[in-house]
Coordinates of C-alpha atoms and ligand atoms in Angstrom, one line a residue:
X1 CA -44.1 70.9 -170.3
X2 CA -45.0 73.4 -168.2
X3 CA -42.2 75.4 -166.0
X4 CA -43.4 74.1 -162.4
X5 CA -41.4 75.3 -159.4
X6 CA -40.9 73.3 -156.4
X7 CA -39.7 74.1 -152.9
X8 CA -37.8 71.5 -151.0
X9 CA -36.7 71.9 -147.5
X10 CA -33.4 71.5 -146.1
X11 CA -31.6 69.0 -143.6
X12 CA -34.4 67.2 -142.5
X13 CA -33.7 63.5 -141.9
X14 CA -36.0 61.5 -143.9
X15 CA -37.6 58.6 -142.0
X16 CA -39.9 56.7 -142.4
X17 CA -41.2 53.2 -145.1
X18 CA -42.5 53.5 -148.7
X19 CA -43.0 51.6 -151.7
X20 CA -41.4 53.2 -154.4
X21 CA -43.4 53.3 -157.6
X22 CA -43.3 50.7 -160.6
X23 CA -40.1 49.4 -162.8
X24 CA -40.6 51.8 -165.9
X25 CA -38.5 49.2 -167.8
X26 CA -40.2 46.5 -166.5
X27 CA -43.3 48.2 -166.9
X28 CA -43.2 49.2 -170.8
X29 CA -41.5 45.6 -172.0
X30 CA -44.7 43.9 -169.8
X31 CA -47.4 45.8 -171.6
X32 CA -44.9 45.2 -175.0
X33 CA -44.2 42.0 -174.7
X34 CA -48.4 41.0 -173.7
X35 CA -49.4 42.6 -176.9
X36 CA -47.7 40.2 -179.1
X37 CA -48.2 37.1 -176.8
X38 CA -51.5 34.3 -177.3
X39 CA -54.0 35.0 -174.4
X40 CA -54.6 38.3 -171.7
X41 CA -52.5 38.4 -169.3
X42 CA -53.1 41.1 -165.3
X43 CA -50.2 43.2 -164.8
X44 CA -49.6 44.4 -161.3
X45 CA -47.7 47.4 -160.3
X46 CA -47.4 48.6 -163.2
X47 CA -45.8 52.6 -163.0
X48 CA -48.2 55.5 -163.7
X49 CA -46.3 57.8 -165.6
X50 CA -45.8 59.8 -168.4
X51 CA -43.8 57.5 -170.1
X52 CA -45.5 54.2 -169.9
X53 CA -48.7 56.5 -171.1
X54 CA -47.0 56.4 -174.2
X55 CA -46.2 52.8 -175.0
X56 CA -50.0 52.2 -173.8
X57 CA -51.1 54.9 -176.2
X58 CA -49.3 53.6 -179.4
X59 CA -49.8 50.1 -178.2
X60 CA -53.7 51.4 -178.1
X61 CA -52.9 52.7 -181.9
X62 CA -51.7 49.3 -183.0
X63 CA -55.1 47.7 -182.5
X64 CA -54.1 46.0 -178.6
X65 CA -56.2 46.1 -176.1
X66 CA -55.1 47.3 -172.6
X67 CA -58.1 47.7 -169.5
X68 CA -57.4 49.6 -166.7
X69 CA -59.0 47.3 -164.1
X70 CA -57.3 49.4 -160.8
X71 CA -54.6 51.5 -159.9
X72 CA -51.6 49.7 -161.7
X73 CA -53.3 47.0 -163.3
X74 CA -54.3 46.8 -166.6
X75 CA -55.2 43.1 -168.3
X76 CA -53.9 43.2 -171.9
X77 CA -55.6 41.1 -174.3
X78 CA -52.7 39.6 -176.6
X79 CA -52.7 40.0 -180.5
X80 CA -50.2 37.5 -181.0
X81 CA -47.6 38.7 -183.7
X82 CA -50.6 40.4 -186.3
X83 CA -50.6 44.0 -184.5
X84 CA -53.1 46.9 -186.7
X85 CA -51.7 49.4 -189.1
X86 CA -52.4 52.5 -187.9
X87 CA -54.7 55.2 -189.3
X88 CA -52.7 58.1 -187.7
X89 CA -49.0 58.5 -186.7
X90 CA -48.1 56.8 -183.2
X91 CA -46.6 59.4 -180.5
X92 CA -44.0 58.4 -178.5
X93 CA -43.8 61.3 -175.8
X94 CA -40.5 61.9 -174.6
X95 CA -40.1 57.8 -174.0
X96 CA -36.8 56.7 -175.8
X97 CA -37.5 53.1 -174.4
X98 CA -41.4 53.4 -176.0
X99 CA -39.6 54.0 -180.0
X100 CA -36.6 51.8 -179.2
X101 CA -39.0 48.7 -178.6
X102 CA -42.3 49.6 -180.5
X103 CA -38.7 50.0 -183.3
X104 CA -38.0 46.5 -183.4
X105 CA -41.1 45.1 -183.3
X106 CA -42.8 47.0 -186.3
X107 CA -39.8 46.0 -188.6
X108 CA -41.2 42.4 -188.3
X109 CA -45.2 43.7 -188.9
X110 CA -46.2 44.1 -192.9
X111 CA -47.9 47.6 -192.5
X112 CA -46.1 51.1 -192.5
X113 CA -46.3 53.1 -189.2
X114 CA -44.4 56.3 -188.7
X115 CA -43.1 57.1 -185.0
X116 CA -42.7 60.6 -183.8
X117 CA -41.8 62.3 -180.1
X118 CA -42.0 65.0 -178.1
X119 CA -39.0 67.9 -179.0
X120 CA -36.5 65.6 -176.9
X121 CA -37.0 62.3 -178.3
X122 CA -36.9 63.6 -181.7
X123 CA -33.4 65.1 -181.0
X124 CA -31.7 61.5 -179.2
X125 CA -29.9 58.8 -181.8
X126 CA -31.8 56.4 -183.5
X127 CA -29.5 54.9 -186.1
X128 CA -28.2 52.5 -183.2
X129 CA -31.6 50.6 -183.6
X130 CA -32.5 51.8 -187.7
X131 CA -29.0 50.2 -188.7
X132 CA -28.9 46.7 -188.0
X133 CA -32.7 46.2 -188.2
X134 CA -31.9 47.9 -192.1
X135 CA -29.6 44.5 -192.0
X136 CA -32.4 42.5 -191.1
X137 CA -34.1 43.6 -193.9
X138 CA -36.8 46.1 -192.5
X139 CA -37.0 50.0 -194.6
X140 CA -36.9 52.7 -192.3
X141 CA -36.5 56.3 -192.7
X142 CA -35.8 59.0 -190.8
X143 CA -34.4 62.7 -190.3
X144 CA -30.4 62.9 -190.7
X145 CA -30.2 58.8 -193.1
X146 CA -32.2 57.4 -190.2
X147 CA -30.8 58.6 -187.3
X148 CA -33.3 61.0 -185.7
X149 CA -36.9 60.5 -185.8
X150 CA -39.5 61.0 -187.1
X151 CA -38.6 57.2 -187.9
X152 CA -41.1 55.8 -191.0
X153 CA -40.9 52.2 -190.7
X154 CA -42.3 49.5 -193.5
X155 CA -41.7 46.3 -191.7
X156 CA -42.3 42.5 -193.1
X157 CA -40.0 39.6 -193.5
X158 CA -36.9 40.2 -191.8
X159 CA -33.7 37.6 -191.7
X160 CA -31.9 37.0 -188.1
X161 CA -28.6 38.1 -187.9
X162 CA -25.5 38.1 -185.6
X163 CA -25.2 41.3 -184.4
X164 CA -22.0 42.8 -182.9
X165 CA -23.6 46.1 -181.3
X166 CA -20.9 48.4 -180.5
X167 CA -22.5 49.9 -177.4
X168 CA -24.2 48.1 -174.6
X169 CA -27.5 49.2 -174.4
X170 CA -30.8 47.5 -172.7
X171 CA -33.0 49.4 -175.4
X172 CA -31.1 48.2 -178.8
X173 CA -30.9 44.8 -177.3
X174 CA -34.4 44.3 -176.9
X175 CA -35.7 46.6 -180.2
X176 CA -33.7 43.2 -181.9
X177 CA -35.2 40.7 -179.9
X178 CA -38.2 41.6 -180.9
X179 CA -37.4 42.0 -184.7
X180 CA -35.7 39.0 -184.5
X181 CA -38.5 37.3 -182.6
X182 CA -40.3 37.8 -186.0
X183 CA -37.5 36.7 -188.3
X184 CA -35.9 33.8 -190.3
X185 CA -33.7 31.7 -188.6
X186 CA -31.2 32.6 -185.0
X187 CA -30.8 36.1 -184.1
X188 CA -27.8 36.4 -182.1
X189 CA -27.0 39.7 -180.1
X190 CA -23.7 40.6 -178.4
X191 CA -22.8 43.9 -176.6
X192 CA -19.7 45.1 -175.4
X193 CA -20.9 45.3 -172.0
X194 CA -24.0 43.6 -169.9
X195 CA -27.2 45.6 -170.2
X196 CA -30.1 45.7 -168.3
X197 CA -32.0 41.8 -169.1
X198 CA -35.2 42.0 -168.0
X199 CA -36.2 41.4 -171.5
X200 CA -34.4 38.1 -171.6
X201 CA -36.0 36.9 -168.4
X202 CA -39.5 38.0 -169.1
X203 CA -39.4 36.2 -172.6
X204 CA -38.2 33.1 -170.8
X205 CA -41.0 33.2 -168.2
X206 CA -43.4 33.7 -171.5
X207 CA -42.2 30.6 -172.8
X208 CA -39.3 31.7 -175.4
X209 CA -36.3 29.7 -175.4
X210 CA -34.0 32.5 -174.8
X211 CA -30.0 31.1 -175.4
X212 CA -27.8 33.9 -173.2
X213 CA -24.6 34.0 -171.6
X214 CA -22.5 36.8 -170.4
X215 CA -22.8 39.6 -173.3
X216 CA -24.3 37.2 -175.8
X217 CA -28.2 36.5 -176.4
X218 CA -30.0 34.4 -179.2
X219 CA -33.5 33.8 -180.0
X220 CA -35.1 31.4 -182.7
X221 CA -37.7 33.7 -185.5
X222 CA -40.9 32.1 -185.5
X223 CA -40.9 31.8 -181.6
X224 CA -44.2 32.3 -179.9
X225 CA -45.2 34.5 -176.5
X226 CA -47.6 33.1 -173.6
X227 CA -48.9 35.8 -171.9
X228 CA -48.1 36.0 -168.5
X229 CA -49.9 37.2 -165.8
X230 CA -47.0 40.0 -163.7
X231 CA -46.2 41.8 -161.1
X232 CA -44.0 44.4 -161.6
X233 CA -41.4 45.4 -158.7
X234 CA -40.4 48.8 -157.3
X235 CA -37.9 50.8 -159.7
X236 CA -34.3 50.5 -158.3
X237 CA -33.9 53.5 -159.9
X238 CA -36.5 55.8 -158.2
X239 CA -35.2 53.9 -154.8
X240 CA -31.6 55.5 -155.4
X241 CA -33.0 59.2 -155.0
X242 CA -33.8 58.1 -151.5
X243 CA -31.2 55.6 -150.6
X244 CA -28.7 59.1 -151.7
X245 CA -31.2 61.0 -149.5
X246 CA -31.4 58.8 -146.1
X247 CA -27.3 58.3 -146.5
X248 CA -26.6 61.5 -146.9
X249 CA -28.8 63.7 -144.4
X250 CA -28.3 63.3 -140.8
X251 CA -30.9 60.8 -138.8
X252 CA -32.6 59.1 -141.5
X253 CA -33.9 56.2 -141.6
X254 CA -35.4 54.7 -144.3
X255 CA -37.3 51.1 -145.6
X256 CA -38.2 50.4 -149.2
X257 CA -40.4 47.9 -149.7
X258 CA -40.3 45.4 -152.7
X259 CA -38.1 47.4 -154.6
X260 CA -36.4 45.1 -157.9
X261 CA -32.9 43.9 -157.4
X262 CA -31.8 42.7 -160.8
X263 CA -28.0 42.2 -160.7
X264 CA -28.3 44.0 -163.8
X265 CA -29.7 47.6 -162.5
X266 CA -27.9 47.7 -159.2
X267 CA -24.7 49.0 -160.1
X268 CA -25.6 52.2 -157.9
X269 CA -26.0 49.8 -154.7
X270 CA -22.7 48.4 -155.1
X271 CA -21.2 51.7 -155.3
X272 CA -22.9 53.1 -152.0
X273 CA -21.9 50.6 -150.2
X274 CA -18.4 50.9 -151.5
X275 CA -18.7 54.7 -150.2
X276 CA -19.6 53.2 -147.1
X277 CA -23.4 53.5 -146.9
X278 CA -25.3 51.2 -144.5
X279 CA -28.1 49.4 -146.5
X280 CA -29.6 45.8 -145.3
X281 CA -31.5 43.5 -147.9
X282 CA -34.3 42.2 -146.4
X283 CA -37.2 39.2 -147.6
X284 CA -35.0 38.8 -150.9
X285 CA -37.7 36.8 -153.2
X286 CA -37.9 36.5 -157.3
X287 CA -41.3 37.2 -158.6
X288 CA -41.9 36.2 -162.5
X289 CA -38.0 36.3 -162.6
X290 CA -37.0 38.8 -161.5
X291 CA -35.4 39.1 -157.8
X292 CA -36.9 41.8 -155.2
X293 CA -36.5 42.8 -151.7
X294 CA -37.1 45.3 -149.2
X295 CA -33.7 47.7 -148.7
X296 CA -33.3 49.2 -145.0
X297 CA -30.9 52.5 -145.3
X298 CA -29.7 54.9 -142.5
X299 CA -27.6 57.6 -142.5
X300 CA -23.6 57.1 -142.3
X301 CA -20.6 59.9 -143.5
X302 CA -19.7 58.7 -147.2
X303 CA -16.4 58.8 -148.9
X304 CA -15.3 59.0 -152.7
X305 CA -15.0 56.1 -155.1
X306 CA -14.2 55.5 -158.8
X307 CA -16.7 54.7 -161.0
X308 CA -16.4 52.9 -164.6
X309 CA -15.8 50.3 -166.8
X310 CA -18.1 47.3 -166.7
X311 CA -20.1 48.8 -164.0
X312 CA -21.5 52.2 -165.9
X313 CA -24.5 49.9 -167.5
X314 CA -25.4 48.4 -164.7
X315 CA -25.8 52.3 -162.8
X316 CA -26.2 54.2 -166.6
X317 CA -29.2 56.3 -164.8
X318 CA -28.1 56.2 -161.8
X319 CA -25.1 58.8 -162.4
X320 CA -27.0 61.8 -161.4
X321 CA -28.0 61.0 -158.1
X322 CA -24.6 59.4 -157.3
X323 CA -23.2 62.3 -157.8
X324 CA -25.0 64.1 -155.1
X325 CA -23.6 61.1 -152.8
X326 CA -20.2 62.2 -153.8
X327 CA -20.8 66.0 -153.6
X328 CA -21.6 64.8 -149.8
X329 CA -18.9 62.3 -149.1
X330 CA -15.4 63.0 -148.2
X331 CA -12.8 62.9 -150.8
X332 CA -12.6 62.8 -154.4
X333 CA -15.5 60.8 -156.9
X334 CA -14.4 60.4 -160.7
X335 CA -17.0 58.8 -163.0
X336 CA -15.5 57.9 -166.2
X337 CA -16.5 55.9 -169.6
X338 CA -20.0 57.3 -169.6
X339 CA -20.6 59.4 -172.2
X340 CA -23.5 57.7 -173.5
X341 CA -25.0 60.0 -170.8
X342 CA -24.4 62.7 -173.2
X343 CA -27.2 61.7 -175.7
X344 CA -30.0 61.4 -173.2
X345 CA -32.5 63.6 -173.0
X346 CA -30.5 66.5 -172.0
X347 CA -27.0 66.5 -172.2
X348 CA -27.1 64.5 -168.4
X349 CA -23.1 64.9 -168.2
X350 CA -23.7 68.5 -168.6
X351 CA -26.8 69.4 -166.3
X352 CA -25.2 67.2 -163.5
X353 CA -22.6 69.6 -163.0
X354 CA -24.4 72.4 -163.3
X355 CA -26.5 71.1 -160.6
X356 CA -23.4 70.3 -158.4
X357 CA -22.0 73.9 -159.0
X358 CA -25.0 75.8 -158.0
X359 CA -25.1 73.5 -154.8
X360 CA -21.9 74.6 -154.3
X361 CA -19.9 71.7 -155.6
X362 CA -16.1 71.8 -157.5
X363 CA -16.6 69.9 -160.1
X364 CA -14.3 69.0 -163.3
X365 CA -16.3 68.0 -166.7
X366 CA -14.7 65.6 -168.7
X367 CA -15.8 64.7 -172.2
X368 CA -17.2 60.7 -170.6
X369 CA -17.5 61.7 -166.9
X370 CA -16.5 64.1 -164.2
X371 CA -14.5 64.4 -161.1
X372 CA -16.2 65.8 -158.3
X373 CA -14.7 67.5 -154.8
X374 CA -16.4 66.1 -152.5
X375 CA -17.5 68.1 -149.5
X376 CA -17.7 66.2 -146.6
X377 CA -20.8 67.3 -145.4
X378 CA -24.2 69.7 -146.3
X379 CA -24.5 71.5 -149.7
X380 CA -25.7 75.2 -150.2
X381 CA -28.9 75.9 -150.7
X382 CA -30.1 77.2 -154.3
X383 CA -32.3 77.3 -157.3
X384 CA -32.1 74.2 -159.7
X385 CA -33.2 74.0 -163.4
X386 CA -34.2 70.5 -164.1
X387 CA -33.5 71.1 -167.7
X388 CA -36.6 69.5 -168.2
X389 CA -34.9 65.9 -167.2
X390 CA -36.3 63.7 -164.5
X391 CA -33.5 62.1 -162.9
X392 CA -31.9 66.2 -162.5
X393 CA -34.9 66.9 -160.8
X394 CA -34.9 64.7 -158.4
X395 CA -30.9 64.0 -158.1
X396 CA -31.2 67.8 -157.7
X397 CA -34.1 67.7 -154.7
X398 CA -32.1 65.2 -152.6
X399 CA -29.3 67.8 -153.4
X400 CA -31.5 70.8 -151.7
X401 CA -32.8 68.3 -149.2
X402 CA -28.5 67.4 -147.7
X403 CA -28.3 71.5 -147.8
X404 CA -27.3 72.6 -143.8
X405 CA -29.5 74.9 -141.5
X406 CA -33.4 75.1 -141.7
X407 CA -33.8 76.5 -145.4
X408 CA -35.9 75.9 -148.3
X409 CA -34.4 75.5 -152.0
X410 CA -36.1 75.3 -155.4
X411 CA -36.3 73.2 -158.2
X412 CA -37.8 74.4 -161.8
X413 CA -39.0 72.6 -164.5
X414 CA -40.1 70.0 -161.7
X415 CA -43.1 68.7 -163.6
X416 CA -40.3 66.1 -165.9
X417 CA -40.8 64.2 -162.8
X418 CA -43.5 62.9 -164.4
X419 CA -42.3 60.9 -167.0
X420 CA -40.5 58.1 -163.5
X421 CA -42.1 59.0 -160.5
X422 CA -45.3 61.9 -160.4
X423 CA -45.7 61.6 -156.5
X424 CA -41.8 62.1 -156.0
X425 CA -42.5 65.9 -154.8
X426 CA -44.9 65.0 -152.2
X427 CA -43.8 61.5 -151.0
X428 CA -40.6 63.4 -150.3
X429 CA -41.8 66.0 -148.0
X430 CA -43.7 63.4 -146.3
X431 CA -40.8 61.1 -145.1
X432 CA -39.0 64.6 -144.2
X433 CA -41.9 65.8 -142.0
X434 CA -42.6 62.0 -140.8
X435 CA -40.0 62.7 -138.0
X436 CA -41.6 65.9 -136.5
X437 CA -45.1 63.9 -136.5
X438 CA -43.6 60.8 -134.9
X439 CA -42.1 63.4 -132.1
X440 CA -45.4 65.5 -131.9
X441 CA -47.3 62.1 -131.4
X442 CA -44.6 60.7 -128.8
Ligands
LIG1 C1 -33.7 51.3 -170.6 C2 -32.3 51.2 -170.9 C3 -31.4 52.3 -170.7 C4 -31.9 53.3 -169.7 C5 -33.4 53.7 -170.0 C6 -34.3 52.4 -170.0 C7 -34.5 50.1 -171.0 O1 -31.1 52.9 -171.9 O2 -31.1 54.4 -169.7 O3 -33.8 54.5 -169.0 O4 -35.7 50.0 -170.5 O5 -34.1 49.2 -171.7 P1 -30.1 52.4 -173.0 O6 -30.7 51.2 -173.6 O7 -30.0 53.5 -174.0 O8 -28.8 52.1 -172.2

């Protein structure tokens, strides 16, 4: 990664319509979950980035398929469950979700692969997904017992399990729906807390009889995929930076179109509207199971909430760019039982309040969360370090962008914004200038 400065401008209302790009978690368990299915299957909208690069490329390394027919659509040509092993080790990137996944489903595959990263990846926890597929049966290895990668994984016959994970998360959930997908007998998952289930509807829709309810999920080994033609909805979580943005900043006025509204992700909505934001829901539909909808946002003065418990999953990536909504609104915001924040890529707990310090933010770190003073208005403009993370980078743009008076700030290490959203940089300073151009043309 190179060290890529960008400037942002300050408090111009952002205005204007946009389709924000592709799920990314959508996006990787579509190209995942076509690879092992009978048939080919068109996926739509599926998110250029960095990160979905990578589960093409080891997907590519596995002996699959994948076309790039158009921008966003690829067909895949389905392998059913007899993937290739290998000649060379598969690279993840920086993609947690891409060895998480591709985790689980080579402990069911007779063939050894090993799985590496970029510097980041090869530093975040891995035993959550190494342990119980160890139970299943699979032999992995790994740096630290199996906790870091690289992970070296000889996979074959695995026996299903009932797994009591201790933390909720949509990644682990799905690495053992996929092992267990493979396996002998019922795999049964519970988590302490719902996580994101787009895997469980997308299996459903590919003809898997998928038993869940609440925090509980079961699949049957031996169960077959169909492919599934798809098209793959805005990410909710690119949409926050500019739901922040428009709520925040003075005379915006926004419209995001077909953005995906899984009960699941939108933990972040709930809370902005419980700060007071004003954001409609318009032509609500559910596409290949998942709900969607366009979201219409304008600016209104925020307050502080509390945020925790059962809602931190459903918001887990969402924290950064919350926080700017709470360095903005009036009143005090503490965000509590997140820690798992803390073994992201970057320490996200960390670099969000550095970010909200140099904007001119009191914050208080806690060890799962932070309390932040909120200020009732614009933020100061400054330099921020992304810390090479993508959601700091832009969480830390909308910050620049609600600065006060006509100034520019800067962000470095902007290029992570690659790995979610590469035209973030740009589409922002379009629906910032869109106003002057509407008033020019008027
Ligand atoms: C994801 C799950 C979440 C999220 C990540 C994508 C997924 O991680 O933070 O960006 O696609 O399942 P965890 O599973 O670690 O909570």
């Amino acid at each position: 990664m190179t060290t890529r400065r960008e400037s942002v401008l300050g408090a111009r209302p952002l205005v204007g319509a946009l389709y924000p790009p592709g799920d990314k978690s959508i996006s990787h368990r579509a190209l995942i979950f076509n690879a092992v299915a009978e048939g080919e299957a068109l996926v739509r909208g599926l998110l250029d980035s960095a990160d979905v690069d990578s589960t093409k490329r080891c997907l590519r390394g596995l002996g699959v398929q994948i076309e790039e027919v158009g921008l966003g659509e690829v067909i895949v040509y389905g392998r059913g469950w007899s993937l290739d092993e290998p000649a060379a080790v598969l690279d993840c990137g920086n993609s947690g979700t891409t060895m998480r996944l591709l985790g689980g489903l080579l402990a069911g595959q007779p063939m050894h692969v090993v799985l590496t990263g970029g510097g980041s990846l090869c530093k975040r926890p891995m035993g959550r997904i190494v342990e119980p597929l160890r139970k299943m049966g699979a032999r992995i290895d790994g740096r630290v017992g199996g906790e870091l990668a690289p992970l070296s994984i000889r996979g074959g016959a695995l026996r299903n399990i009932d797994y009591r994970c201790p933390i909720s998360s949509g990644q682990v959930k799905t690495a053992m729906l996929l092992a267990g997908l493979q396996g002998q007998g019922e795999l049964v998952h519970h988590e302490p807390r719902v996580s994101r289930d787009h895997s469980e509807r997308m299996l459903s829709a590919m003809g898997v009889a998928v038993r869940c309810f609440d925090r509980f999920v079961a699949v049957q080994g031996g169960s077959r995929l169909h492919a599934m033609d798809m098209d793959v909805p805005g990410d909710f979580s690119s949409s926050m930076f500019f739901l922040v943005g428009a709520s925040v900043i003075g005379g915006s006025q926004l419209t995001l179109r077909s953005v995906g509204l899984n009960p699941t992700r939108t933990g972040g909505l709930d809370v902005l509207r419980k700060m007071g934001a004003r954001i409609e829901v318009s032509d609500s539909q559910v596409v290949c199971g998942e709900p969607r909808g366009d979201l219409h946002v304008q600016y209104t003065p925020l307050t502080g909430v509390d945020i925790g418990g059962d809602d931190i999953p459903r918001l887990i990536d969402e924290i950064p760019i919350l926080a700017i909504a709470a360095a903005c609104a009036r009143g005090e915001t503490t965000i509590r039982d997140a820690s798992e924040l803390r073994v992201q890529g970057t320490d996200r707990i960390a670099a969000t309040v550095k970010m909200l310090r140099c904007l001119g933010v009191e914050v208080e770190e806690r060890p799962d969360g932070m309390v932040i003073d909120g200020r009732g208005g614009a933020l100061e403009p400054t330099e921020i370090d992304s810390f090479g993370d993508h959601r700091i980078a832009m969480a830390g743009a909308i910050g620049l962008a609600a600065t006060y008076g006509d100034r520019r700030g800067y962000v470095t290490r902007a290029d992570a914004v690659s790995v979610s959203f590469p035209d973030f940089f740009p589409l922002l300073f379009a629906l910032q200038t869109e106003h002057e151009r509407l008033n020019t043309l008027t």
